[in-house]
Amino acid sequence: MKFFIDTADLDEIMEANDLGVLDGVTTNPSLCAKIGVSDFEGHIAKICGIVEGDVSAEVISTEYDEIIEEGRNIASIADNVVVKVPLIKDGIKAIKTFSEEGIKTNCTLCFSASQALIAAKAGATYISPFIGRLDDISSEGMDLIADIRLVYDNYGFDTEILAASIRHPMHLLESARLGADVATMPLKVIDQLLKHPLTDIGLEKFLADWDELQKSLK
């Protein structure tokens, strides 16, 4: 499974990248607004300079012609840019065009397997089901991951399932169990993946025993 970080914060990206297990980055207009990005293209270029893997940068246009123009411009920023497109009718049309032009795409805001199916038929590189937001409305986000995995495997689609809106480690673990290709998550969730109380207790015990051994040797 690939690990992406879901942020526009350069410090967070560098911290995650230093772990050596980061495979890419996803961003969106909300994340950019959160940190006050003023030069969007320049900011994406900086991210692409930090991370070797795919960097999803989202269009804000909703009409086909404007999505195409904006997406081509975003794709020209760096070789590892993926154009993130919302799952709307003009977005699907644009994904088909981008696919024919060899531009990678991330079809975002997916909430049903039927949406994921049409995105794959259009040639999306990634599909982003938002599992946390489904949980928020008392639906089971993991059922969506399972349904998409089944449909894609039935027909041999190459589109990768990118589990998004991950809120905690169990979201990540269940996505991995169900066969999601990628998980994108905030830095706090990446940090939480490392945590277990027995690890902390065990390390504390090892270090205490080592200190006692050193004292006995004096």
Tab-separated table of C-alpha atoms in Angstrom:
chain	number	residue	atom	x	y	z
A	1	MET	CA	0.000	0.000	0.000
A	2	LYS	CA	1.199	3.492	-0.869
A	3	PHE	CA	1.176	6.154	1.843
A	4	PHE	CA	0.287	9.712	0.817
A	5	ILE	CA	0.079	12.678	3.150
A	6	ASP	CA	-2.997	14.878	2.849
A	7	THR	CA	-1.771	18.418	3.413
A	8	ALA	CA	-0.390	21.533	1.781
A	9	ASP	CA	1.945	22.324	4.681
A	10	LEU	CA	5.564	22.054	3.525
A	11	ASP	CA	6.886	21.363	7.038
A	12	GLU	CA	4.466	18.462	7.473
A	13	ILE	CA	5.405	17.080	4.073
A	14	MET	CA	9.117	17.241	4.886
A	15	GLU	CA	8.548	15.592	8.275
A	16	ALA	CA	6.580	12.729	6.703
A	17	ASN	CA	9.069	12.398	3.868
A	18	ASP	CA	11.950	12.090	6.350
A	19	LEU	CA	10.360	8.873	7.648
A	20	GLY	CA	11.307	7.280	4.335
A	21	VAL	CA	7.887	5.698	3.735
A	22	LEU	CA	6.050	8.550	2.004
A	23	ASP	CA	4.911	7.810	-1.552
A	24	GLY	CA	3.071	10.985	-2.482
A	25	VAL	CA	0.945	13.990	-1.510
A	26	THR	CA	-2.669	15.033	-1.966
A	27	THR	CA	-3.830	18.620	-1.694
A	28	ASN	CA	-7.081	20.464	-2.225
A	29	PRO	CA	-8.333	24.077	-2.147
A	30	SER	CA	-9.342	23.799	1.532
A	31	LEU	CA	-5.875	22.623	2.575
A	32	CYS	CA	-4.219	25.414	0.600
A	33	ALA	CA	-6.551	28.017	2.084
A	34	LYS	CA	-5.842	26.687	5.580
A	35	ILE	CA	-2.184	27.707	5.362
A	36	GLY	CA	-2.767	30.839	3.277
A	37	VAL	CA	-1.231	29.755	-0.043
A	38	SER	CA	-1.091	32.756	-2.391
A	39	ASP	CA	1.039	31.364	-5.229
A	40	PHE	CA	-0.662	28.024	-5.945
A	41	GLU	CA	1.545	26.915	-8.835
A	42	GLY	CA	4.723	27.916	-7.014
A	43	HIS	CA	3.569	26.045	-3.918
A	44	ILE	CA	2.840	22.863	-5.878
A	45	ALA	CA	6.279	23.140	-7.479
A	46	LYS	CA	7.855	23.266	-4.009
A	47	ILE	CA	5.950	20.153	-2.949
A	48	CYS	CA	7.056	18.341	-6.100
A	49	GLY	CA	10.623	19.254	-5.249
A	50	ILE	CA	10.327	17.554	-1.870
A	51	VAL	CA	8.490	14.377	-2.877
A	52	GLU	CA	9.435	12.061	-5.738
A	53	GLY	CA	6.026	10.384	-5.897
A	54	ASP	CA	2.724	11.640	-7.263
A	55	VAL	CA	1.418	15.002	-6.051
A	56	SER	CA	-2.315	15.577	-6.552
A	57	ALA	CA	-3.240	19.212	-7.165
A	58	GLU	CA	-6.919	20.027	-7.541
A	59	VAL	CA	-8.616	22.194	-10.147
A	60	ILE	CA	-11.208	24.691	-8.952
A	61	SER	CA	-13.046	24.876	-12.286
A	62	THR	CA	-16.316	23.007	-12.833
A	63	GLU	CA	-16.880	23.507	-16.580
A	64	TYR	CA	-15.213	21.156	-19.082
A	65	ASP	CA	-13.237	23.724	-21.089
A	66	GLU	CA	-12.032	25.479	-17.959
A	67	ILE	CA	-11.079	22.193	-16.265
A	68	ILE	CA	-9.049	21.225	-19.323
A	69	GLU	CA	-7.228	24.557	-19.453
A	70	GLU	CA	-6.536	24.624	-15.733
A	71	GLY	CA	-5.585	20.940	-15.603
A	72	ARG	CA	-3.092	21.206	-18.448
A	73	ASN	CA	-1.498	24.170	-16.716
A	74	ILE	CA	-1.246	22.251	-13.417
A	75	ALA	CA	0.175	19.193	-15.193
A	76	SER	CA	2.944	21.336	-16.677
A	77	ILE	CA	4.280	22.292	-13.215
A	78	ALA	CA	6.235	19.050	-12.765
A	79	ASP	CA	6.409	15.501	-14.094
A	80	ASN	CA	4.966	14.041	-10.899
A	81	VAL	CA	1.846	16.229	-10.768
A	82	VAL	CA	-1.525	14.478	-10.844
A	83	VAL	CA	-4.529	16.612	-11.803
A	84	LYS	CA	-7.256	16.243	-9.193
A	85	VAL	CA	-10.738	16.535	-10.714
A	86	PRO	CA	-14.135	16.469	-8.961
A	87	LEU	CA	-16.519	13.628	-9.773
A	88	ILE	CA	-19.051	15.626	-11.786
A	89	LYS	CA	-20.189	15.211	-15.398
A	90	ASP	CA	-17.755	17.754	-16.852
A	91	GLY	CA	-15.058	16.330	-14.594
A	92	ILE	CA	-15.531	12.852	-16.057
A	93	LYS	CA	-15.391	14.295	-19.570
A	94	ALA	CA	-12.171	16.084	-18.670
A	95	ILE	CA	-10.657	12.932	-17.145
A	96	LYS	CA	-11.309	11.107	-20.424
A	97	THR	CA	-9.495	13.861	-22.327
A	98	PHE	CA	-6.602	13.962	-19.859
A	99	SER	CA	-6.294	10.175	-20.073
A	100	GLU	CA	-6.009	10.364	-23.850
A	101	GLU	CA	-3.330	13.045	-23.464
A	102	GLY	CA	-1.310	10.985	-20.978
A	103	ILE	CA	-2.041	13.293	-18.028
A	104	LYS	CA	-2.513	11.495	-14.693
A	105	THR	CA	-5.729	12.226	-12.826
A	106	ASN	CA	-7.175	11.776	-9.360
A	107	CYS	CA	-10.982	11.678	-9.435
A	108	THR	CA	-12.054	13.094	-6.084
A	109	LEU	CA	-15.193	13.312	-3.930
A	110	CYS	CA	-16.319	9.760	-4.657
A	111	PHE	CA	-19.133	8.431	-2.455
A	112	SER	CA	-20.500	5.440	-4.401
A	113	ALA	CA	-19.214	2.446	-6.332
A	114	SER	CA	-21.202	3.509	-9.393
A	115	GLN	CA	-19.312	6.808	-9.388
A	116	ALA	CA	-16.048	4.885	-9.084
A	117	LEU	CA	-17.021	2.679	-12.021
A	118	ILE	CA	-17.646	5.574	-14.387
A	119	ALA	CA	-14.419	7.283	-13.288
A	120	ALA	CA	-12.458	4.119	-14.083
A	121	LYS	CA	-14.135	3.838	-17.490
A	122	ALA	CA	-13.047	7.427	-18.191
A	123	GLY	CA	-9.457	6.437	-17.435
A	124	ALA	CA	-8.839	7.983	-14.015
A	125	THR	CA	-5.420	7.127	-12.571
A	126	TYR	CA	-6.784	7.277	-9.014
A	127	ILE	CA	-10.267	7.252	-7.501
A	128	SER	CA	-10.654	8.914	-4.097
A	129	PRO	CA	-13.511	7.514	-1.982
A	130	PHE	CA	-14.046	9.700	1.102
A	131	ILE	CA	-14.567	7.144	3.849
A	132	GLY	CA	-14.511	9.501	6.831
A	133	ARG	CA	-17.211	11.743	5.418
A	134	LEU	CA	-19.454	8.699	4.884
A	135	ASP	CA	-18.889	7.695	8.502
A	136	ASP	CA	-19.906	11.226	9.482
A	137	ILE	CA	-23.421	10.664	8.073
A	138	SER	CA	-23.789	7.213	9.678
A	139	SER	CA	-22.846	5.265	6.544
A	140	GLU	CA	-20.105	2.638	6.494
A	141	GLY	CA	-17.179	4.081	4.577
A	142	MET	CA	-15.394	0.734	4.436
A	143	ASP	CA	-18.279	-0.825	2.528
A	144	LEU	CA	-17.481	1.602	-0.276
A	145	ILE	CA	-13.833	0.513	-0.391
A	146	ALA	CA	-14.920	-3.135	-0.543
A	147	ASP	CA	-17.462	-2.485	-3.304
A	148	ILE	CA	-15.000	-0.548	-5.463
A	149	ARG	CA	-12.324	-3.222	-4.997
A	150	LEU	CA	-14.785	-5.917	-6.110
A	151	VAL	CA	-15.962	-3.975	-9.156
A	152	TYR	CA	-12.462	-3.043	-10.273
A	153	ASP	CA	-11.224	-6.606	-9.857
A	154	ASN	CA	-14.223	-7.964	-11.760
A	155	TYR	CA	-13.299	-5.966	-14.847
A	156	GLY	CA	-9.567	-5.482	-14.537
A	157	PHE	CA	-9.549	-1.706	-14.230
A	158	ASP	CA	-6.124	-0.142	-13.680
A	159	THR	CA	-7.523	2.787	-11.676
A	160	GLU	CA	-5.990	2.760	-8.186
A	161	ILE	CA	-8.215	3.052	-5.119
A	162	LEU	CA	-6.974	5.970	-3.018
A	163	ALA	CA	-8.678	5.839	0.389
A	164	ALA	CA	-9.259	9.449	1.438
A	165	SER	CA	-10.779	11.292	4.391
A	166	ILE	CA	-8.913	8.956	6.736
A	167	ARG	CA	-9.460	10.038	10.335
A	168	HIS	CA	-7.610	7.423	12.414
A	169	PRO	CA	-5.359	4.341	12.188
A	170	MET	CA	-8.276	1.887	11.965
A	171	HIS	CA	-9.441	3.594	8.779
A	172	LEU	CA	-5.981	2.946	7.370
A	173	LEU	CA	-5.828	-0.661	8.571
A	174	GLU	CA	-9.285	-1.577	7.269
A	175	SER	CA	-8.498	0.064	3.911
A	176	ALA	CA	-5.352	-2.059	3.678
A	177	ARG	CA	-7.274	-5.224	4.579
A	178	LEU	CA	-9.801	-4.521	1.845
A	179	GLY	CA	-7.126	-3.923	-0.771
A	180	ALA	CA	-7.027	-0.155	-1.260
A	181	ASP	CA	-3.950	0.711	-3.316
A	182	VAL	CA	-3.228	4.005	-1.575
A	183	ALA	CA	-4.161	5.740	1.673
A	184	THR	CA	-3.872	9.487	2.090
A	185	MET	CA	-3.944	10.865	5.604
A	186	PRO	CA	-2.931	13.854	7.726
A	187	LEU	CA	0.402	13.834	9.536
A	188	LYS	CA	-1.256	13.132	12.894
A	189	VAL	CA	-2.582	9.798	11.578
A	190	ILE	CA	0.834	8.855	10.183
A	191	ASP	CA	2.278	9.563	13.633
A	192	GLN	CA	-0.468	7.500	15.287
A	193	LEU	CA	0.459	4.481	13.164
A	194	LEU	CA	3.700	4.283	15.138
A	195	LYS	CA	2.077	4.365	18.565
A	196	HIS	CA	1.298	1.467	20.856
A	197	PRO	CA	1.395	1.565	24.681
A	198	LEU	CA	3.162	-1.811	24.881
A	199	THR	CA	5.944	-0.468	22.666
A	200	ASP	CA	6.432	2.455	25.046
A	201	ILE	CA	6.302	0.207	28.122
A	202	GLY	CA	8.691	-2.308	26.577
A	203	LEU	CA	11.219	0.336	25.599
A	204	GLU	CA	11.059	1.922	29.043
A	205	LYS	CA	11.710	-1.506	30.614
A	206	PHE	CA	14.638	-2.268	28.287
A	207	LEU	CA	16.287	1.060	29.041
A	208	ALA	CA	15.731	0.696	32.798
A	209	ASP	CA	17.249	-2.802	32.761
A	210	TRP	CA	20.231	-1.514	30.796
A	211	ASP	CA	20.786	1.256	33.335
A	212	GLU	CA	20.674	-1.278	36.177
A	213	LEU	CA	23.208	-3.468	34.353
A	214	GLN	CA	25.593	-0.531	33.927
A	215	LYS	CA	25.310	0.333	37.623
A	216	SER	CA	26.093	-3.273	38.621
A	217	LEU	CA	29.268	-3.218	36.526
A	218	LYS	CA	30.739	-0.203	38.328
